PDB file of C-alpha atoms in Angstrom:
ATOM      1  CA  UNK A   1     130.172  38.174 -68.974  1.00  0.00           C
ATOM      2  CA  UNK A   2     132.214  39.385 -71.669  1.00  0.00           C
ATOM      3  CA  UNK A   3     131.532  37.204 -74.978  1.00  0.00           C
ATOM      4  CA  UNK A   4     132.369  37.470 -78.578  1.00  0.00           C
ATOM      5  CA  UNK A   5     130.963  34.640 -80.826  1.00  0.00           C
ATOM      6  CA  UNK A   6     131.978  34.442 -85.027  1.00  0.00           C
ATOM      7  CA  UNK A   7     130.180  33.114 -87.501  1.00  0.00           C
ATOM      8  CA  UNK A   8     130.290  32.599 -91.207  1.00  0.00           C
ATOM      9  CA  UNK A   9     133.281  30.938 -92.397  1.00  0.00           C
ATOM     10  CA  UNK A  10     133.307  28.017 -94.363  1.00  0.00           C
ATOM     11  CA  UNK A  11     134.884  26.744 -97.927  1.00  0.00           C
ATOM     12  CA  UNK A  12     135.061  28.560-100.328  1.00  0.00           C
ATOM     13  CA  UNK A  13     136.510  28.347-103.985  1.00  0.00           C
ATOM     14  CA  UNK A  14     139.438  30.586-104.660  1.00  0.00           C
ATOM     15  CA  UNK A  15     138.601  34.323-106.237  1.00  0.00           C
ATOM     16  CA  UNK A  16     135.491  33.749-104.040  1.00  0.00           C
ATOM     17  CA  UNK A  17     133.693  35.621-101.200  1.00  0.00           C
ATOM     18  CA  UNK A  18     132.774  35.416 -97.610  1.00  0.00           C
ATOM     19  CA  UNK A  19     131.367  37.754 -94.810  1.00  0.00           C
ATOM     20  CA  UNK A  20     132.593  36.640 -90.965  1.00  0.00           C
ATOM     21  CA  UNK A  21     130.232  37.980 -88.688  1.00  0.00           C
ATOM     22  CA  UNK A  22     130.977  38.456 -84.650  1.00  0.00           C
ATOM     23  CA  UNK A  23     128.633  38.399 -81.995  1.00  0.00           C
ATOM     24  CA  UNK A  24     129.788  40.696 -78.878  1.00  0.00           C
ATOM     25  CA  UNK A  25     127.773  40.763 -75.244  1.00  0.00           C
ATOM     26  CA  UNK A  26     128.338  41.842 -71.741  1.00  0.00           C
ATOM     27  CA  UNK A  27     130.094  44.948 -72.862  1.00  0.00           C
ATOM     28  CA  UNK A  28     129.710  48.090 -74.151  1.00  0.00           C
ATOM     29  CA  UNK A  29     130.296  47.488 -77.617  1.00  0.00           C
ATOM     30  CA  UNK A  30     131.004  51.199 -79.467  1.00  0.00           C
ATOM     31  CA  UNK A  31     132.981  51.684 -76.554  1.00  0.00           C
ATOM     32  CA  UNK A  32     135.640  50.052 -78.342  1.00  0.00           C
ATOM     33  CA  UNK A  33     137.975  48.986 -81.424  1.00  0.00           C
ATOM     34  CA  UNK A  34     137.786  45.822 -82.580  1.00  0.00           C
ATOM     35  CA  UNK A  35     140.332  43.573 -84.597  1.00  0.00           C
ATOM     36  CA  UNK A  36     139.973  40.377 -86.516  1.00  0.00           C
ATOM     37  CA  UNK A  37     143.501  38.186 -85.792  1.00  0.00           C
ATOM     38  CA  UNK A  38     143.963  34.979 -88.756  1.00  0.00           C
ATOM     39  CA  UNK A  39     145.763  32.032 -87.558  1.00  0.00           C
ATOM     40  CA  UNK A  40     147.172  29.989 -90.483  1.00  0.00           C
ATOM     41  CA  UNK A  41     147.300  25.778 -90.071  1.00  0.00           C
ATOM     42  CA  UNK A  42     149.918  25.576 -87.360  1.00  0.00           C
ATOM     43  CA  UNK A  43     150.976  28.955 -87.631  1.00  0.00           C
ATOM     44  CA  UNK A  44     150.679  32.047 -85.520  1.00  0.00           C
ATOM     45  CA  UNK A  45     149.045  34.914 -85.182  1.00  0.00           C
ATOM     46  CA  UNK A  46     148.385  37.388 -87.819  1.00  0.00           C
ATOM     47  CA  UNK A  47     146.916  41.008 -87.601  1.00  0.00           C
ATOM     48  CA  UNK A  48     144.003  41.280 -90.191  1.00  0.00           C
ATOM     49  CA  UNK A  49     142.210  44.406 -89.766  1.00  0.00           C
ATOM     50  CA  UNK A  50     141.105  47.244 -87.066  1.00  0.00           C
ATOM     51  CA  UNK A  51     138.385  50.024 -86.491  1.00  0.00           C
ATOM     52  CA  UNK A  52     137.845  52.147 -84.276  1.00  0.00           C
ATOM     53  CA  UNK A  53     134.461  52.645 -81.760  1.00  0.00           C
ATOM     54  CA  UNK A  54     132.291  54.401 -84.035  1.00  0.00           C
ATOM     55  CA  UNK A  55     133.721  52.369 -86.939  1.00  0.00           C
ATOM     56  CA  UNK A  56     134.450  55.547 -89.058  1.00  0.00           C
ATOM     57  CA  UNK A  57     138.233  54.396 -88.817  1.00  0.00           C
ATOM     58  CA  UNK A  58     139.275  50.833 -90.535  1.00  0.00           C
ATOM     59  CA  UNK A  59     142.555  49.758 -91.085  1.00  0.00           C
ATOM     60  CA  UNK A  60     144.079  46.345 -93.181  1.00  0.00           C
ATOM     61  CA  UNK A  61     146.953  44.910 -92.763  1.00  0.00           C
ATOM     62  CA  UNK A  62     148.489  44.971 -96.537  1.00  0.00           C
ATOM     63  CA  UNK A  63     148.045  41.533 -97.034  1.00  0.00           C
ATOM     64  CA  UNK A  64     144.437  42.300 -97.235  1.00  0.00           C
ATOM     65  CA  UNK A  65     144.230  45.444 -97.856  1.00  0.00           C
ATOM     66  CA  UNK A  66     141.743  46.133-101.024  1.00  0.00           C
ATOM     67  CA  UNK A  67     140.219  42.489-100.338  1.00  0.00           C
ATOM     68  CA  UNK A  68     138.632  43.082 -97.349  1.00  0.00           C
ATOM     69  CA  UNK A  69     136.353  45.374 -95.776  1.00  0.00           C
ATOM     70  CA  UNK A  70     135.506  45.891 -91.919  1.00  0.00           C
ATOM     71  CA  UNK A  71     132.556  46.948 -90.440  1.00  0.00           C
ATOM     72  CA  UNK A  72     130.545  47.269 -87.497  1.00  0.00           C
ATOM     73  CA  UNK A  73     126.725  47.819 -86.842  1.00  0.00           C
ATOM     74  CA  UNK A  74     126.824  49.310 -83.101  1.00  0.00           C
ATOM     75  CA  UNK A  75     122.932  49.143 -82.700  1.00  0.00           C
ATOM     76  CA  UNK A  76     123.621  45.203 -83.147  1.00  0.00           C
ATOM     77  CA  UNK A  77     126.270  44.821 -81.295  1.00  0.00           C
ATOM     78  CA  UNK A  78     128.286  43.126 -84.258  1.00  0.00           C
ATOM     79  CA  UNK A  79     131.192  42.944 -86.444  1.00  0.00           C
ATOM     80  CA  UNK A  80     131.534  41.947 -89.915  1.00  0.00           C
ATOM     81  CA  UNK A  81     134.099  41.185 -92.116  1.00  0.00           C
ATOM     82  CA  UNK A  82     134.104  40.848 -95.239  1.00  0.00           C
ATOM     83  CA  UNK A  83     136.882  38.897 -97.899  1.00  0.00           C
ATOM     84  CA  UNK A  84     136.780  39.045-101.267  1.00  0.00           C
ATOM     85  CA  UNK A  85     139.564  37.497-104.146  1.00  0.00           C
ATOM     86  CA  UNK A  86     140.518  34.705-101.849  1.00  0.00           C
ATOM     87  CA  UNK A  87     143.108  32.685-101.723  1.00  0.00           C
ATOM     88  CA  UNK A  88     144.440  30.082-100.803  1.00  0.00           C
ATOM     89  CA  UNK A  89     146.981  32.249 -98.784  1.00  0.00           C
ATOM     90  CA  UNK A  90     143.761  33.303 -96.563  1.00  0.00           C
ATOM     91  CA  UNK A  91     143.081  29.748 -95.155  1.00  0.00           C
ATOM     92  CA  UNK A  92     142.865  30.558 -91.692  1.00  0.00           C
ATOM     93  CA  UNK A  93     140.932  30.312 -88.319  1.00  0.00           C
ATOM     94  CA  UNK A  94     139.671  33.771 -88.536  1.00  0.00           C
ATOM     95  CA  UNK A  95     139.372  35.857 -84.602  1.00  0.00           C
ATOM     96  CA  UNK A  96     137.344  38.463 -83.585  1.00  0.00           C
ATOM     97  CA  UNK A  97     139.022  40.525 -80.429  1.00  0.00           C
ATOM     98  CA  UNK A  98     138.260  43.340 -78.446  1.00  0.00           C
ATOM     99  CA  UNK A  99     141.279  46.078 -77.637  1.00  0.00           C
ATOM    100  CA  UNK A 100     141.456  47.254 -74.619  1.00  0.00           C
ATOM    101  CA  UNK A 101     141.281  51.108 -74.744  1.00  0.00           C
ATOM    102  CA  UNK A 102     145.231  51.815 -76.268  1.00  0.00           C
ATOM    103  CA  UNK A 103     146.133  48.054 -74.854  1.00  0.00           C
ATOM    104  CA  UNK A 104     146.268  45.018 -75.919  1.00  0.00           C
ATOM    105  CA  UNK A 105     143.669  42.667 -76.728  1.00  0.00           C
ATOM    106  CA  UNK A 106     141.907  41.239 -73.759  1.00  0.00           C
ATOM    107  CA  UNK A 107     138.802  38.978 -74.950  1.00  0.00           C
ATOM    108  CA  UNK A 108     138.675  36.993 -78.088  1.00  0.00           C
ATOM    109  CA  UNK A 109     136.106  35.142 -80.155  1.00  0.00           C
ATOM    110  CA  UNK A 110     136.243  31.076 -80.591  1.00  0.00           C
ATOM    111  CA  UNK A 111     137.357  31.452 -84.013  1.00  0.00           C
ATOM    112  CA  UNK A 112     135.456  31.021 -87.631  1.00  0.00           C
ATOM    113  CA  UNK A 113     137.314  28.607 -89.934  1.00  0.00           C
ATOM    114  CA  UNK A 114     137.799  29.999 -93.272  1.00  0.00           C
ATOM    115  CA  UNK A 115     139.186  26.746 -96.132  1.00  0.00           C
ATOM    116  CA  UNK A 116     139.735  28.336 -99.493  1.00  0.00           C
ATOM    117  CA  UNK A 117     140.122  25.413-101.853  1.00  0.00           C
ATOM    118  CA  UNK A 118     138.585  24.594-105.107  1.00  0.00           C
TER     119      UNK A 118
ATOM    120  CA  UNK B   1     157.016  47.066 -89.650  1.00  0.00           C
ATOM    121  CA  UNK B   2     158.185  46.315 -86.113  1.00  0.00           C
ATOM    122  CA  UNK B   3     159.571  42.635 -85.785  1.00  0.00           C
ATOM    123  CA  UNK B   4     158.988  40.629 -83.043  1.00  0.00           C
ATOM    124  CA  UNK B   5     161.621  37.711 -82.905  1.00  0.00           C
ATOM    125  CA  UNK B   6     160.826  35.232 -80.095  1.00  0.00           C
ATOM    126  CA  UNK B   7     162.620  32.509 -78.511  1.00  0.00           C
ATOM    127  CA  UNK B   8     162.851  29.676 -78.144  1.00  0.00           C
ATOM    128  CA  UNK B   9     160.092  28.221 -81.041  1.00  0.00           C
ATOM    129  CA  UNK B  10     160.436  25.250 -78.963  1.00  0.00           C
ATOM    130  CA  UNK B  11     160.657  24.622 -74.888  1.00  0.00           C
ATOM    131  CA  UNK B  12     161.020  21.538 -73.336  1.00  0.00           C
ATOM    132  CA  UNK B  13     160.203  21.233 -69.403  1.00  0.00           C
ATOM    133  CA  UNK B  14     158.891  19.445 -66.650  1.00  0.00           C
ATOM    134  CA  UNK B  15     156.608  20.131 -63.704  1.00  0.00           C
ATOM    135  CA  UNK B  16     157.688  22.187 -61.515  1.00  0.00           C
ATOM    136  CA  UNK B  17     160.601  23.665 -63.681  1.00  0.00           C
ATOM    137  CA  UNK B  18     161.199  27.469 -64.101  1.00  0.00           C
ATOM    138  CA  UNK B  19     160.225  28.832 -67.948  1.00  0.00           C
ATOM    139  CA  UNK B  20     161.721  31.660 -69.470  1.00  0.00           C
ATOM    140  CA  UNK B  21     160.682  33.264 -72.866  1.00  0.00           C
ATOM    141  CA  UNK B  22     161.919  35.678 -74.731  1.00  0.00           C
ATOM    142  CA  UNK B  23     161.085  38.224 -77.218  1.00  0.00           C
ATOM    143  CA  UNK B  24     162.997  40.986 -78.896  1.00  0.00           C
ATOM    144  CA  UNK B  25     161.659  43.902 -81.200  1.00  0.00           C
ATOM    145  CA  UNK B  26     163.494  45.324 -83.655  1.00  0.00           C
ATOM    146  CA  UNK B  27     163.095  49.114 -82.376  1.00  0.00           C
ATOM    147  CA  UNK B  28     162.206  50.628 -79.105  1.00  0.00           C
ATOM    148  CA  UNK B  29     158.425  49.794 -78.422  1.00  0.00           C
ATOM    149  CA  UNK B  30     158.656  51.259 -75.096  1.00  0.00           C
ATOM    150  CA  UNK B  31     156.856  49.009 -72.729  1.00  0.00           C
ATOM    151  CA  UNK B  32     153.773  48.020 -75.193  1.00  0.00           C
ATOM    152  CA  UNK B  33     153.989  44.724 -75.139  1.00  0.00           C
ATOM    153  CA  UNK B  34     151.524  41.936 -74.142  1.00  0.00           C
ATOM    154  CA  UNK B  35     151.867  38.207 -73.587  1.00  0.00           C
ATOM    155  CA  UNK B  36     149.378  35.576 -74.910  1.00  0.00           C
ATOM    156  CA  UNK B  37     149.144  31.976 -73.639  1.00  0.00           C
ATOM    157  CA  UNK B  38     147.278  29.819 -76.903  1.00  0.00           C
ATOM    158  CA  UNK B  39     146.131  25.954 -75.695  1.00  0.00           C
ATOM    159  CA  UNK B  40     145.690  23.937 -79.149  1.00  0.00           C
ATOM    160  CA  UNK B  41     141.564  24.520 -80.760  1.00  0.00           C
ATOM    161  CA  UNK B  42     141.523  27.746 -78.371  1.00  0.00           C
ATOM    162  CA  UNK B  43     141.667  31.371 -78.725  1.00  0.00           C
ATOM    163  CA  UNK B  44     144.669  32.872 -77.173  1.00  0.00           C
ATOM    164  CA  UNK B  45     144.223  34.335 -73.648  1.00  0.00           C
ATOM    165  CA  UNK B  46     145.899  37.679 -72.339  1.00  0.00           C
ATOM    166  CA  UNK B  47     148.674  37.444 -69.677  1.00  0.00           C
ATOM    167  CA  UNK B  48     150.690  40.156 -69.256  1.00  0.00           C
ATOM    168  CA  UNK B  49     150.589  43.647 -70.539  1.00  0.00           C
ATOM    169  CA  UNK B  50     152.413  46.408 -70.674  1.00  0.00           C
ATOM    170  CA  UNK B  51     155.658  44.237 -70.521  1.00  0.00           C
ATOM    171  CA  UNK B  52     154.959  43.456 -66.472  1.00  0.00           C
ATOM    172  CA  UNK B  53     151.561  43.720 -65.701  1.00  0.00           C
ATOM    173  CA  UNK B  54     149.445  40.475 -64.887  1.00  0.00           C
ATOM    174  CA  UNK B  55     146.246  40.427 -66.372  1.00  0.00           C
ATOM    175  CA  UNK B  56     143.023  39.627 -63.858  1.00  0.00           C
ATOM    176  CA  UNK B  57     143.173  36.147 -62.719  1.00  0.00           C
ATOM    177  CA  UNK B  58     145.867  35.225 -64.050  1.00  0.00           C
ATOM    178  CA  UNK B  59     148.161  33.164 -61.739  1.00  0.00           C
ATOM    179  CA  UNK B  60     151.324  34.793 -60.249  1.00  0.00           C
ATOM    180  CA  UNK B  61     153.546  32.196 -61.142  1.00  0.00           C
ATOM    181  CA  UNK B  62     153.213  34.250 -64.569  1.00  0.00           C
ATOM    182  CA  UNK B  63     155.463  37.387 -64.844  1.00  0.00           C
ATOM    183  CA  UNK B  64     157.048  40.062 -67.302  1.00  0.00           C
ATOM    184  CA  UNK B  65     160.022  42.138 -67.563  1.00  0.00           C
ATOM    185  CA  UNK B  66     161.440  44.040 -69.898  1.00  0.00           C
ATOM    186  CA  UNK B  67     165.448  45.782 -70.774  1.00  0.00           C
ATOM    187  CA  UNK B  68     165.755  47.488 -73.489  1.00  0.00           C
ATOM    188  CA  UNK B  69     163.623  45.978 -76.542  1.00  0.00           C
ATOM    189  CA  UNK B  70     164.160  42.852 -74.850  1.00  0.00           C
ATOM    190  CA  UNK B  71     161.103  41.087 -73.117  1.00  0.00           C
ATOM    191  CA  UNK B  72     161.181  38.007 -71.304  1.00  0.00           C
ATOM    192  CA  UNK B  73     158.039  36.274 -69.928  1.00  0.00           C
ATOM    193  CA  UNK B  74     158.686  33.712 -66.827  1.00  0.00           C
ATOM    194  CA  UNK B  75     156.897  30.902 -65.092  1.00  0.00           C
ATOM    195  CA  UNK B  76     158.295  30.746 -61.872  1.00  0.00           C
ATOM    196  CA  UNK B  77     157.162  26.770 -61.530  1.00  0.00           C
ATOM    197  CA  UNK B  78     155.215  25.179 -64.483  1.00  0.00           C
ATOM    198  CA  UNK B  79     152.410  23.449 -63.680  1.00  0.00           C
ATOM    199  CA  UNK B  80     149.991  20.680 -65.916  1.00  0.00           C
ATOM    200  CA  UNK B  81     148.210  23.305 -67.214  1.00  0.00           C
ATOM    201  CA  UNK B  82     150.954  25.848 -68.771  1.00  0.00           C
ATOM    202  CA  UNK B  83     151.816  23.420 -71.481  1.00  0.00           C
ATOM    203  CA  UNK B  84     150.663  25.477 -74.410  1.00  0.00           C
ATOM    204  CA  UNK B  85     152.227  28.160 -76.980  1.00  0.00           C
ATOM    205  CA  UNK B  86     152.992  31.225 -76.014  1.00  0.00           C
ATOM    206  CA  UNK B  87     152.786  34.449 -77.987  1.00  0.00           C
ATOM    207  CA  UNK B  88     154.468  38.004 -77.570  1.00  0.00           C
ATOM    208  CA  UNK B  89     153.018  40.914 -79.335  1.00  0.00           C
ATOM    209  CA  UNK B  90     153.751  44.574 -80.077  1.00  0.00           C
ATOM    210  CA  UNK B  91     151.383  47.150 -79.738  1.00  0.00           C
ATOM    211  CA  UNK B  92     153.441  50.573 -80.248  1.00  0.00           C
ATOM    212  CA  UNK B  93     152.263  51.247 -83.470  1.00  0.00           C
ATOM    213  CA  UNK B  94     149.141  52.547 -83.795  1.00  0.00           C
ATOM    214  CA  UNK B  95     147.035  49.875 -86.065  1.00  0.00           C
ATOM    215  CA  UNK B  96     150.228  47.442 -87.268  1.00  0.00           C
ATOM    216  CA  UNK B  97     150.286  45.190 -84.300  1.00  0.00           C
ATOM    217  CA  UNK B  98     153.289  42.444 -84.984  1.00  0.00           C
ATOM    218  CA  UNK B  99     153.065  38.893 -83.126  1.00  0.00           C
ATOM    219  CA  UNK B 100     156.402  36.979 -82.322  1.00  0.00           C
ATOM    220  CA  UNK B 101     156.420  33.516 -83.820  1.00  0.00           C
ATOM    221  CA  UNK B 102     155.074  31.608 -80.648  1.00  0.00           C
ATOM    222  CA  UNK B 103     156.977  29.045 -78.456  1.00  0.00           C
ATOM    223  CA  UNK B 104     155.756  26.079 -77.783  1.00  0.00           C
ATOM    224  CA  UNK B 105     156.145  24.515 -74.049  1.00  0.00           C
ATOM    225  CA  UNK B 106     156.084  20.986 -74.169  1.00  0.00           C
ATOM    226  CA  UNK B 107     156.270  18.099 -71.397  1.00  0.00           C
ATOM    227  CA  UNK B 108     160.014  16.746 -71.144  1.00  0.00           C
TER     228      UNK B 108
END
């Protein structure tokens, strides 16, 4: 079974730090590029960030670009991200996804909760 | 960026009622375009992709078609569990994938 699990949000004062972490099984993981998606408090969706398989590739959207930094460890099957300078503008249920090769994204992660608040 | 402007932000329907959603992008995306149903506390779940293809197990009440840079998303006869939000997304560009703003089906 395909299964993505995050990790690693929490609250967090603002100009401060976090690293979301994202569990992926039941696939082959370098096989493909991963996204994190942010959902603000009743909001929608939100593109965050992007790299490819080998994760030699990221990409930010430009809200974040600068503050936070993808990455991937293949021989753990995981993917980090990292967010730096937060604010409160980066409250957010934070997703990990899988994209289907050139498609659209076809498993996603429970969600890590990410309060920035002092 | 490519904007996604979706339609109606809110829905209003009963059981057994026919849905239709709709989402417009503001150039030609071609037929990249995926629908995502979103139940509240949940991640959202792939529908349809490529404008009018149903994702596995997904139930064929659940359909896409697309004119133009016009999308619409249809369920043929909502049932209990449909009441949810539903997101369209763009995935043309390379890396910049663009959501629409969700609509939100609720009981009438």
């Amino acid at each position: 079974e395909v299964q993505l699990v995050e990790s690693g949000g929490g609250v967090v004062r603002p100009g401060g730090s976090l690293r979301l972490s994202c569990a992926a099984s039941g696939f082959n993981f370098d096989g493909y590029a991963m996204r994190w998606v942010r959902q603000r408090p009743g909001k929608g969706l939100e593109w965050v960030s992007r790299i490819n398989g080998n994760g030699d590739y990221p990409e930010y959207a430009d809200s974040v670009k600068g503050r936070f930094t993808i990455s991937r460890d293949n021989a753990k099957n995981s993917l980090h991200l990292q967010l730096n300078s937060l604010g409160a503008e980066d409250t957010a249920l934070y997703f990990c996804a899988r994209e289907r090769h050139g498609g659209p994204l076809d498993c996603w992660g429970q969600g890590t909760l990410v309060t920035v608040s002092s | 960026d490519i904007q996604m402007t979706q339609s109606p932000s809110t829905l209003s329907a009963s059981v057994g009622d026919r849905v239709t959603i709709t989402c417009r992008a503001s150039q030609s995306i071609s037929r990249w375009l995926a629908w995502y149903q979103q139940k509240p506390g949940k991640a959202p779940k792939l529908l349809i992709y490529e404008a009018s293809n149903l994702e596995s197990g997904v139930p064929s009440r659940f359909s896409g078609s697309r004119s133009g840079t016009e999308f619409t998303l249809t369920i043929s006869s909502l049932q209990p569990d449909d009441f949810a939000t539903y997101y369209c997304q763009q995935y043309n560009t390379y890396s910049a994938w663009t959501f629409g703003q969700g609509t939100k089906v609720e009981i009438k």
